[in-house]
mmCIF file of C-alpha atoms and ligand atoms in Angstrom:
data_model
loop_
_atom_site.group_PDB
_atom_site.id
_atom_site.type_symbol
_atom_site.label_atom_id
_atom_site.label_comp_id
_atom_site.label_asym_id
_atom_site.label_seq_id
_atom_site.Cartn_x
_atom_site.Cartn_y
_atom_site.Cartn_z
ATOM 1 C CA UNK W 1 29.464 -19.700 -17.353
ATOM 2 C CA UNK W 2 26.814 -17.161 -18.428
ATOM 3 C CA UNK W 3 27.873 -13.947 -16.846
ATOM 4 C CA UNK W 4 24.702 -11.970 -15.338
ATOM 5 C CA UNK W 5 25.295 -8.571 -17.096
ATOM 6 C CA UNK W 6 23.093 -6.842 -14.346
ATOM 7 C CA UNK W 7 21.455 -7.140 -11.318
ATOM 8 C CA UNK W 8 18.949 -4.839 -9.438
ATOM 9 C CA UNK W 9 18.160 -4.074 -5.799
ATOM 10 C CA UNK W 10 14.447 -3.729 -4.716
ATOM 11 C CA UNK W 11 13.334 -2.380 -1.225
ATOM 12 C CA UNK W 12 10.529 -2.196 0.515
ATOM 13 C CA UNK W 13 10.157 -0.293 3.735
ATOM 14 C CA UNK W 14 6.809 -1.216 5.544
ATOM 15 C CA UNK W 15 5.750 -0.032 9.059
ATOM 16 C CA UNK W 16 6.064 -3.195 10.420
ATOM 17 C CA UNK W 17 8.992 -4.707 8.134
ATOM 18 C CA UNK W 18 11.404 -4.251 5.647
ATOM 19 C CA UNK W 19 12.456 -6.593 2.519
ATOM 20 C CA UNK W 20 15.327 -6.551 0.438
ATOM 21 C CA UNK W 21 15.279 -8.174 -3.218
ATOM 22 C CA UNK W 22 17.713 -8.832 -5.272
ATOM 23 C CA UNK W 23 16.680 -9.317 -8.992
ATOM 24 C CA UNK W 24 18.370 -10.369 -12.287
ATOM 25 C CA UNK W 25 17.831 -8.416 -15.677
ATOM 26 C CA UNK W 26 14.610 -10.012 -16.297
ATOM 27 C CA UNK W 27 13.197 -8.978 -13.027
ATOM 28 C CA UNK W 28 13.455 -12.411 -11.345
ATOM 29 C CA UNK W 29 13.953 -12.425 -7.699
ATOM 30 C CA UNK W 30 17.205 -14.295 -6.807
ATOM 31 C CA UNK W 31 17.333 -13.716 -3.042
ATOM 32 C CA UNK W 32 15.030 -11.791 -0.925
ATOM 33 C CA UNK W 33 15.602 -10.990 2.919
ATOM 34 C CA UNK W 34 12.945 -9.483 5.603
ATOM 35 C CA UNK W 35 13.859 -7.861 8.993
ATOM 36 C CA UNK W 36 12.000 -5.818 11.581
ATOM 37 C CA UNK W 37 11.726 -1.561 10.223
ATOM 38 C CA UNK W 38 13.253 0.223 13.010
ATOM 39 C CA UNK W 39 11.366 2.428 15.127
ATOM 40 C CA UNK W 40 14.106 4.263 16.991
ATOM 41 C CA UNK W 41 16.952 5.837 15.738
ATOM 42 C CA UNK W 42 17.735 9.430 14.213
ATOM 43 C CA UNK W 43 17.244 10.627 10.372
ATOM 44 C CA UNK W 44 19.745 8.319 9.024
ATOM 45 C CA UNK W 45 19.245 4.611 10.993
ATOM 46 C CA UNK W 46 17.195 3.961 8.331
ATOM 47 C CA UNK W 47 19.804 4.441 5.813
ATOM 48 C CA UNK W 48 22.895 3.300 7.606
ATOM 49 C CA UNK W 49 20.412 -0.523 8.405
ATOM 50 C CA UNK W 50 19.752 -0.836 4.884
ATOM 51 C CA UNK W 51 23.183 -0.132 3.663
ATOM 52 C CA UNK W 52 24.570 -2.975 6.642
ATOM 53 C CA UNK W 53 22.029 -5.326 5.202
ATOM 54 C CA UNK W 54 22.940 -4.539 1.550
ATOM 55 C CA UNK W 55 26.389 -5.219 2.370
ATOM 56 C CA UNK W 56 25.721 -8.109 4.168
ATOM 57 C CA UNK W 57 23.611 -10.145 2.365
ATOM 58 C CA UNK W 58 24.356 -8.793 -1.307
ATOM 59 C CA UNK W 59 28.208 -8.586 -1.378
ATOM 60 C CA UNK W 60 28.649 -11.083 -3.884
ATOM 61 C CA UNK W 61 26.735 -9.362 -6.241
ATOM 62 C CA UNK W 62 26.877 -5.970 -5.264
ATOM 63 C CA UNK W 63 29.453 -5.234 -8.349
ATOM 64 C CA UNK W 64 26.932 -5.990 -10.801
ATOM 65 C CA UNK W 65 24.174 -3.904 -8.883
ATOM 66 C CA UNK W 66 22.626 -1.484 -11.867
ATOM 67 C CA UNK W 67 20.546 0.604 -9.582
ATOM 68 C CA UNK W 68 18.709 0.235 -6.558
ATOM 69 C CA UNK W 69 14.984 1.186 -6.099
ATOM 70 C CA UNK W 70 12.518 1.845 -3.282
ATOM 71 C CA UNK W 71 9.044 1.346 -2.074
ATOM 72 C CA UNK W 72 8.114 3.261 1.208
ATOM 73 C CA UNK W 73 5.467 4.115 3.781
ATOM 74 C CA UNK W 74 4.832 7.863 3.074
ATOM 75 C CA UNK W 75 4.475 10.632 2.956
ATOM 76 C CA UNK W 76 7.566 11.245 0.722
ATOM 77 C CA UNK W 77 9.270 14.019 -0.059
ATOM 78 C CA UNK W 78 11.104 13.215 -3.540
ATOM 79 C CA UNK W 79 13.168 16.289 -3.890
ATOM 80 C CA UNK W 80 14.645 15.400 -0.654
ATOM 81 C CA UNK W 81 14.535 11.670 -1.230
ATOM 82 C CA UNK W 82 13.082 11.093 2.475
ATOM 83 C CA UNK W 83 10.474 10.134 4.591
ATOM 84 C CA UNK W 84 8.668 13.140 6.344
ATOM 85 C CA UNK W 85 6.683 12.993 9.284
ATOM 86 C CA UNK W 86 5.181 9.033 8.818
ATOM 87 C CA UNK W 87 2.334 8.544 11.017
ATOM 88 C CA UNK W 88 3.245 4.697 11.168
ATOM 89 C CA UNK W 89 6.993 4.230 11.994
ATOM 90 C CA UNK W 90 8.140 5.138 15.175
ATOM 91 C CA UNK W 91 11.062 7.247 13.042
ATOM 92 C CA UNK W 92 8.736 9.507 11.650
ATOM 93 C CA UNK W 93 11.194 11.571 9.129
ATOM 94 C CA UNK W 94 14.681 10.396 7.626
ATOM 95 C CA UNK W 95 16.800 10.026 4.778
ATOM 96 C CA UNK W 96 17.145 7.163 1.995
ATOM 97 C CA UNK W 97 18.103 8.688 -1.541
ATOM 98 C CA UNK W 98 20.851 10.491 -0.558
ATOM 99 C CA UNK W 99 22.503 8.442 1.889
ATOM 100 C CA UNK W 100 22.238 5.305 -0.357
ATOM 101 C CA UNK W 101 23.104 6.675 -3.091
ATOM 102 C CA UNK W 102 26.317 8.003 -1.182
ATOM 103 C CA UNK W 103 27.565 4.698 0.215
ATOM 104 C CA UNK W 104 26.455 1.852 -2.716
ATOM 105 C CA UNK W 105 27.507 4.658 -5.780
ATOM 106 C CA UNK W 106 24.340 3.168 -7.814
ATOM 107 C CA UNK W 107 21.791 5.327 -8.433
ATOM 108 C CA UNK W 108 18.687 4.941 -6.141
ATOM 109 C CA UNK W 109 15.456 5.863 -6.912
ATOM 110 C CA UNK W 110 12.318 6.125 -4.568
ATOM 111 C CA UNK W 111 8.830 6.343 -4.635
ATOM 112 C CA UNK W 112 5.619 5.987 -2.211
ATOM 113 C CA UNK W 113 4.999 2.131 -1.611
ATOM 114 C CA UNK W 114 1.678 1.849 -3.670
ATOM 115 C CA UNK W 115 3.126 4.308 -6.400
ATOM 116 C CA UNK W 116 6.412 1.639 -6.977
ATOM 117 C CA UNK W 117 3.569 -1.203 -6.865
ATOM 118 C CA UNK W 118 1.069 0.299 -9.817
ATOM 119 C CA UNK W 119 4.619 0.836 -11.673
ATOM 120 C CA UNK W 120 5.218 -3.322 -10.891
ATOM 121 C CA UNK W 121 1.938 -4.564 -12.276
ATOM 122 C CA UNK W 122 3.249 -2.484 -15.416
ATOM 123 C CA UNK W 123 5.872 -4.206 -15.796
ATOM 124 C CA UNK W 124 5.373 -7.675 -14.338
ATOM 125 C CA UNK W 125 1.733 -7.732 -13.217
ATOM 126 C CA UNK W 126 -1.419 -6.713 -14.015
ATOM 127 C CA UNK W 127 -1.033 -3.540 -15.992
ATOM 128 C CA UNK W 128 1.602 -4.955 -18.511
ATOM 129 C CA UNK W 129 -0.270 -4.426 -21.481
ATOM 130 C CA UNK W 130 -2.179 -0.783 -20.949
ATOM 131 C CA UNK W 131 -1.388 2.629 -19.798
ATOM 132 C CA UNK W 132 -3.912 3.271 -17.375
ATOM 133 C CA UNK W 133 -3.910 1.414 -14.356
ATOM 134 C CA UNK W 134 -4.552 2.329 -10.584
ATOM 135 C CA UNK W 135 -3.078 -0.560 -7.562
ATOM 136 C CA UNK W 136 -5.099 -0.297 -4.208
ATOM 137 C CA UNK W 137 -3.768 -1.650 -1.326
ATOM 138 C CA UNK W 138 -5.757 -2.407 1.836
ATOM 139 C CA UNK W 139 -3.769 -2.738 4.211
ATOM 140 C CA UNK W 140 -3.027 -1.137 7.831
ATOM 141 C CA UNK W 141 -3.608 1.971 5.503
ATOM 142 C CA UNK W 142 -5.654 2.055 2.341
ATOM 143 C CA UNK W 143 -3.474 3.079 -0.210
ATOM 144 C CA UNK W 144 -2.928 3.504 -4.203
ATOM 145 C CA UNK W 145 -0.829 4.288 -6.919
ATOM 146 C CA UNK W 146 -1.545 5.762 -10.632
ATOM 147 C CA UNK W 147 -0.741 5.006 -14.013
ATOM 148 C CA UNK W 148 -2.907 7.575 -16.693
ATOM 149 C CA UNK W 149 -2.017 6.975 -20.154
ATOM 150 C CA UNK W 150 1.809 5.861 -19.759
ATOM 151 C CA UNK W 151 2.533 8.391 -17.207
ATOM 152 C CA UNK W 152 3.354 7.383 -13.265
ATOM 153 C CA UNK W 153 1.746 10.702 -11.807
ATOM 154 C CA UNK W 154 3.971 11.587 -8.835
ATOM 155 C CA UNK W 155 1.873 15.421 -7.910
ATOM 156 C CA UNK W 156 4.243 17.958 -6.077
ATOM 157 C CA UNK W 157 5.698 16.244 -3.806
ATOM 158 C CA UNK W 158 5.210 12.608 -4.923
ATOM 159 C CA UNK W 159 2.037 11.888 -3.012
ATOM 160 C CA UNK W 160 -0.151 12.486 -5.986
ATOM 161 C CA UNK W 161 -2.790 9.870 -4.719
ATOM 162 C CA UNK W 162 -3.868 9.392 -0.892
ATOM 163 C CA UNK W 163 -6.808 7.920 -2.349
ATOM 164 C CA UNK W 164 -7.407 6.607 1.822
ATOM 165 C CA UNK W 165 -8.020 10.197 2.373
ATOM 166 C CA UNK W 166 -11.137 10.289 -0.037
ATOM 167 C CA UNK W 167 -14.682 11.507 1.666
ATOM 168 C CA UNK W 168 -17.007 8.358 1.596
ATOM 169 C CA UNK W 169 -18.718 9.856 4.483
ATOM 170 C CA UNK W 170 -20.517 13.133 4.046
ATOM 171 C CA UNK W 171 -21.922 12.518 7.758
ATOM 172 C CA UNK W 172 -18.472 12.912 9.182
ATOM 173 C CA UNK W 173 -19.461 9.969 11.872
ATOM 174 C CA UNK W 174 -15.397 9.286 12.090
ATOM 175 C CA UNK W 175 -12.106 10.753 12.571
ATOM 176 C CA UNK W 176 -9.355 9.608 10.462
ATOM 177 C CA UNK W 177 -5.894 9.516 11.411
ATOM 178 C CA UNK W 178 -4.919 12.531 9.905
ATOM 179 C CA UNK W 179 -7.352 14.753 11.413
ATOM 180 C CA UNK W 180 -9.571 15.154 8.634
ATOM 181 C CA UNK W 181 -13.024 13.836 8.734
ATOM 182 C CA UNK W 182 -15.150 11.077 6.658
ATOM 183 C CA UNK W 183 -12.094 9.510 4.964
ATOM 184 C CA UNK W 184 -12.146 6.147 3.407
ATOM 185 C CA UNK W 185 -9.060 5.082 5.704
ATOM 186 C CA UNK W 186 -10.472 6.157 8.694
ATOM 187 C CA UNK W 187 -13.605 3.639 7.929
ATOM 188 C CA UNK W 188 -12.197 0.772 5.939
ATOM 189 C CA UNK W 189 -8.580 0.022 6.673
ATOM 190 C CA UNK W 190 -6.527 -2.981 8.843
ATOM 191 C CA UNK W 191 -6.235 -0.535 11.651
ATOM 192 C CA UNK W 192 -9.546 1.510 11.511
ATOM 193 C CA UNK W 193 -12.086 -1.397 11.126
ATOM 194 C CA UNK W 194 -12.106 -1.861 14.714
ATOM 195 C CA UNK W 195 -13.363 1.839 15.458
ATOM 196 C CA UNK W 196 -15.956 1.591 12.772
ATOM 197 C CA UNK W 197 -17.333 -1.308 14.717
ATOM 198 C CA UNK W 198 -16.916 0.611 17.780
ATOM 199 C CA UNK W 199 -19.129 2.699 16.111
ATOM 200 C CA UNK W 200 -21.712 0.751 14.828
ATOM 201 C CA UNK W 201 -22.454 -0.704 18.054
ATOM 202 C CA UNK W 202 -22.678 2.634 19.478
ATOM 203 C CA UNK W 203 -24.450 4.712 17.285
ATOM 204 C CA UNK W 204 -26.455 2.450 14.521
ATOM 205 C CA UNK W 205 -29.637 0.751 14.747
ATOM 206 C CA UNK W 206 -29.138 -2.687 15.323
ATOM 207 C CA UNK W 207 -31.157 -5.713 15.496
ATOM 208 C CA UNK W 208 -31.231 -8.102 18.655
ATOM 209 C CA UNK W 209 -29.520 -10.791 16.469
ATOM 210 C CA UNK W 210 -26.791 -8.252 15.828
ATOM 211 C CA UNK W 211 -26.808 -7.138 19.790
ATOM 212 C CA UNK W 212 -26.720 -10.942 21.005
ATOM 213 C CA UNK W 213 -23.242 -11.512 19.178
ATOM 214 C CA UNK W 214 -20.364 -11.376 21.742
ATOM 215 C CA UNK W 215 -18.492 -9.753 19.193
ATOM 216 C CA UNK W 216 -21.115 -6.696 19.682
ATOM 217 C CA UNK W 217 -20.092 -6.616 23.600
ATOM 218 C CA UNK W 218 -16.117 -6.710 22.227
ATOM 219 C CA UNK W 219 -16.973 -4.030 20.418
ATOM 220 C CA UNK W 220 -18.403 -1.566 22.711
ATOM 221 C CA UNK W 221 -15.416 -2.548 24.861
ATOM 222 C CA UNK W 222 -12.953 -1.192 22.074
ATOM 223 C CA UNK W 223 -11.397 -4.657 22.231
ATOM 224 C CA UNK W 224 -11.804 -6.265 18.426
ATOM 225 C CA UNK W 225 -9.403 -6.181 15.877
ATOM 226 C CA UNK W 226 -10.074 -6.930 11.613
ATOM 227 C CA UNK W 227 -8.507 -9.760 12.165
ATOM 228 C CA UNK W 228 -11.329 -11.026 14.319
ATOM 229 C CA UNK W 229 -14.249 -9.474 12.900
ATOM 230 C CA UNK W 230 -13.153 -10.887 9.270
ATOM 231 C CA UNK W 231 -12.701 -14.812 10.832
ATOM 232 C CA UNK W 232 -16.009 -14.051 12.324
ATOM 233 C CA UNK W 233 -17.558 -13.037 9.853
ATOM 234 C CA UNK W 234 -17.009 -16.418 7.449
ATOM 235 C CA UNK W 235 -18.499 -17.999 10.819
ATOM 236 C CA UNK W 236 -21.460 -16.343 9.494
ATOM 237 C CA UNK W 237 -21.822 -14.318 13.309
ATOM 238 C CA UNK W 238 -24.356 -11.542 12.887
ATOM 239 C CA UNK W 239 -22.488 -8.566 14.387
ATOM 240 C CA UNK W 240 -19.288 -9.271 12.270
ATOM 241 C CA UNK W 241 -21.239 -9.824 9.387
ATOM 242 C CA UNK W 242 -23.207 -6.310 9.667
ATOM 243 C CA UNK W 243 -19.880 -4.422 9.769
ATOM 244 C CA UNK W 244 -18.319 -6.413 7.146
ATOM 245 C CA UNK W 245 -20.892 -5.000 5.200
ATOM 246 C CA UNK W 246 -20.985 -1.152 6.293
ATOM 247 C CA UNK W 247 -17.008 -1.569 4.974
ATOM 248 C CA UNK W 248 -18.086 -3.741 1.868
ATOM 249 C CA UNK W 249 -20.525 -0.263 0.979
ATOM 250 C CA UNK W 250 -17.589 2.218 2.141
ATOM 251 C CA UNK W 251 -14.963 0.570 -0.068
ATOM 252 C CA UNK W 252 -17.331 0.395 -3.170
ATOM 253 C CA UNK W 253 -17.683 4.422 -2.822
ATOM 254 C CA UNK W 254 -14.082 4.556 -2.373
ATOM 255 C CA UNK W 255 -13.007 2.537 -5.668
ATOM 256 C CA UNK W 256 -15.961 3.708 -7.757
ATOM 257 C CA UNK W 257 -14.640 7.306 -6.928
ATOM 258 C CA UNK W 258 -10.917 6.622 -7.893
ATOM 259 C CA UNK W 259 -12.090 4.700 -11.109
ATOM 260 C CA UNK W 260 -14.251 7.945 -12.269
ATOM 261 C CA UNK W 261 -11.587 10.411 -11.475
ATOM 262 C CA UNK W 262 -8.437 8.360 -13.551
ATOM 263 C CA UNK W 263 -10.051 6.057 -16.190
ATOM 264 C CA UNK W 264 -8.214 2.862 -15.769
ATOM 265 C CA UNK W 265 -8.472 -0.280 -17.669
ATOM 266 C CA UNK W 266 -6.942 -2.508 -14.913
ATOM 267 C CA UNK W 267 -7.963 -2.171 -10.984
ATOM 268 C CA UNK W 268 -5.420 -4.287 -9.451
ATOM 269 C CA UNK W 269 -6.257 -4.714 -5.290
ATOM 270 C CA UNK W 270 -3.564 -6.194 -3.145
ATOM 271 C CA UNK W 271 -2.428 -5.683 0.889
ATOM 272 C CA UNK W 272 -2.944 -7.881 3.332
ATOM 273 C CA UNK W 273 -6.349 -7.140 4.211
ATOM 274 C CA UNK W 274 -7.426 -7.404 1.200
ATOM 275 C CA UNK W 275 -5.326 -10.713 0.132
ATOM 276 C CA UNK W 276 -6.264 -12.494 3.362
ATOM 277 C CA UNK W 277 -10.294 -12.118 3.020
ATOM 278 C CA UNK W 278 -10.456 -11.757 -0.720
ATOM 279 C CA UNK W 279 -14.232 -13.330 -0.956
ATOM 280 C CA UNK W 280 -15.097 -9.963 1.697
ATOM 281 C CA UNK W 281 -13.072 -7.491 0.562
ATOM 282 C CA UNK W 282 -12.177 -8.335 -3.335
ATOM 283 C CA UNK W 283 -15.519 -10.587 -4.251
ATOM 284 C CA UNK W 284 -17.676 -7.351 -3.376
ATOM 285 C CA UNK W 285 -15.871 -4.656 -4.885
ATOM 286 C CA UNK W 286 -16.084 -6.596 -8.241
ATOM 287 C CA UNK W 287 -19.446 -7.239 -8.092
ATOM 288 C CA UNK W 288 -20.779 -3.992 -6.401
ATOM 289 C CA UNK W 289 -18.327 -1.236 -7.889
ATOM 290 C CA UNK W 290 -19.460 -1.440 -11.964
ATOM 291 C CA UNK W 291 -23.109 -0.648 -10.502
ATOM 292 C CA UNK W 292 -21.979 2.966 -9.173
ATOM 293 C CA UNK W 293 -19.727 4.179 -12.062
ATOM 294 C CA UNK W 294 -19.821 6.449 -15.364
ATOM 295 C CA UNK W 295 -17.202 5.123 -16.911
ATOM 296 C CA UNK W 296 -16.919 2.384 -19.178
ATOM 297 C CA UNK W 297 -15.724 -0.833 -16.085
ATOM 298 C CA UNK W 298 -12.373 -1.650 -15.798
ATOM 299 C CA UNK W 299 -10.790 -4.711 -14.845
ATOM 300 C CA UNK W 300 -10.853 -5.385 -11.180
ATOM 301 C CA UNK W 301 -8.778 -8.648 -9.907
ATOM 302 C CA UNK W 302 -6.122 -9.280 -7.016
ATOM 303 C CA UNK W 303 -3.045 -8.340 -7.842
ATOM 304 C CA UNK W 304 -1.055 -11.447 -9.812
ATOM 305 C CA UNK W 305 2.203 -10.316 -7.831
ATOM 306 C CA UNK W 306 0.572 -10.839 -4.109
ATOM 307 C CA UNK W 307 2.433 -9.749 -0.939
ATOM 308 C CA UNK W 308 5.335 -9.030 -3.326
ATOM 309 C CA UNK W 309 3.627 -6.114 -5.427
ATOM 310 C CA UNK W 310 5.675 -3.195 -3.418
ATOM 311 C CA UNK W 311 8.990 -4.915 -3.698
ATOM 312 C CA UNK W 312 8.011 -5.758 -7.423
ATOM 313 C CA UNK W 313 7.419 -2.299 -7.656
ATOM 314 C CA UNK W 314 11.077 -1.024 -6.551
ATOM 315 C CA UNK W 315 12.381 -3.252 -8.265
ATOM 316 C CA UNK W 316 11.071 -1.950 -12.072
ATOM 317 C CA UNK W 317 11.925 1.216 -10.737
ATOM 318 C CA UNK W 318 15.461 0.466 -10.189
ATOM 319 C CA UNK W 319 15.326 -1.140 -13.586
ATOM 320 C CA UNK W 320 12.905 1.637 -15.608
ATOM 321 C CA UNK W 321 12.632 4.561 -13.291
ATOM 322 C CA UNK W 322 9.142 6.236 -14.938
ATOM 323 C CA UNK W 323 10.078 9.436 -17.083
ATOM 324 C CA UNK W 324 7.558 11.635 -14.651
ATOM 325 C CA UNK W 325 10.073 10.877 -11.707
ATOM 326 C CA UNK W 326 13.447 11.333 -13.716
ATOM 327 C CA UNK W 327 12.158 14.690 -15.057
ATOM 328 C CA UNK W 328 10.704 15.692 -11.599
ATOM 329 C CA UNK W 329 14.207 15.189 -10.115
ATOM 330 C CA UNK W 330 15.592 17.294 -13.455
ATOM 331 C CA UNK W 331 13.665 19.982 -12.664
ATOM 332 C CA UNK W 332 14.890 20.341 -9.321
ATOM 333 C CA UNK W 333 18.737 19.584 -9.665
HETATM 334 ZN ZN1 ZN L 401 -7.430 10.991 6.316
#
């Protein structure tokens, strides 16, 4: 019998589920499970579920667990190893390093969701053979994680790129989420598309193709969603089309502004939005973004590791935790 010499734990905590992974030494998923995140609970039901479904679903394995990593909706707070104040989980602040850590005696390690992903295309996806790669994610949020010549960047507080909360809009025509005006996110992501449509059919100049689409009446009424304005859309329906478009031109500021501030050889886009209407969302970007940059084009493609790049992600840091994080939680102990 070969005997696995060690085995990693990879989690992924997303606002509207969770995953567990369980990989061998060459990064290999061996089992995987999904449940529902919680949404009620105190600082520590999020810790105390996990640790149940570890338990539960891992225990045959659990000895040869090296280290356990994690992938979660932010903001973090890394020196704490939580969660603080989420605007997307109905537990908006708790625990996970410490409580883990604690009960499984592994070592956990935890980053922003898109910050583990750019650190899985390293090492199984699309960045595995440069140092400077960014991951976007569109996706309820718009998202993205860093890699500038080797290094993971992390910033203060681990949040060193909320690249959704870039100004694309120097009119200010929307609110985003967070209060702050003109952001990318508050334009161009799962949850916000529907507003910017709202919007269009309020406030832009239209034509009476564009007006006679029922989707223009849904609209006004506050009563589409991205799901419908994308499958409407490839119907070729004038209204749908015409926003799809006013996103197509807000996401090509967005990535042409990340891709002048880091430098990156590989863009690599993932998140469901993105994955699910890849000819509107991914198709544009590569063919619009190289026309608005300075810097020499990267590579732009859809990320090779799919719906699995965040849990990817956790797991190579549970197996490599990046040097920026290990001396950022150094410097702090
Ligand atoms: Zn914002």
């Amino acid at each position: 019998m070969v005997r696995a010499v060690a085995m990693y734990i990879g989690i992924d905590i997303g606002a509207t589920n969770t995953r567990i992974a369980l990989a061998d030494q060459e990064g290999r998923i061996v089992k995987k499970i999904r449940f529902p995140s919680p949404h009620e609970g105190d600082e520590y039901t999020v810790a105390r579920l996990l640790v149940e479904k570890i338990r539960e679903n891992f225990r045959d394995w659990l000895e040869k667990v090296r280290a356990v990593g994690i992938g979660t909706i932010g903001p973090v707070d890394l020196r704490k190893g939580m969660v603080v104040n989420s605007p997307n989980l109905g537990i908006r602040t708790f625990y996970l390093v410490g409580p883990l850590k604690e009960d499984l005696g592994k070592p956990v390690y935890m980053l922003n969701d898109c910050v583990a992903a750019v650190w899985g295309e390293k090492m199984f996806g699309a960045a595995r053979d440069t140092d400077n790669a960014v991951y976007i994610t569109f996706s309820t949020g718009i998202g993205g994680g860093v890699i500038v010549d080797g290094a993971l960047l992390l910033g203060k507080d681990g949040n060193a790129h909320e690249i959704g909360h870039i100004v694309v809009d120097y009119k200010y025509r929307i609110r985003c989420g967070c209060g702050g005006y003109g952001h990318w996110e508050g334009y161009a992501s799962g949850a916000n598309i529907p507003r910017f449509a709202q919007y269009i059919a309020e406030h832009e100049e239209l034509s009476g193709e564009e007006k006679r689409s029922p989707l223009y009446r849904l609209a006004l009424e506050g009563r589409l969603t991205s799901e419908i304005i994308y499958r409407e859309a490839k119907r070729c329906d004038p209204f749908a089309e015409r926003v799809v478009n006013e996103v197509i031109k807000i996401n090509v500021a967005g990535v042409a502004s990340v891709i002048n501030v880091y430098d990156p050889e590989v863009v690599s886009i993932g998140g469901s939005v993105a994955l699910n209407n890849p000819e509107l969302v991914i198709e544009p970007i590569i063919r619009e973004v190289p026309k608005n940059i300075v810097n020499r084009a990267p590579r732009i493609l859809r990320t090779p590791l799919g719906e699995d790049a965040v849990i990817y992600g956790a797991i190579a840091l549970a197996m490599n935790p990046p040097s920026t994080l290990l001396r950022f939680l150094q410097k702090d102990a």
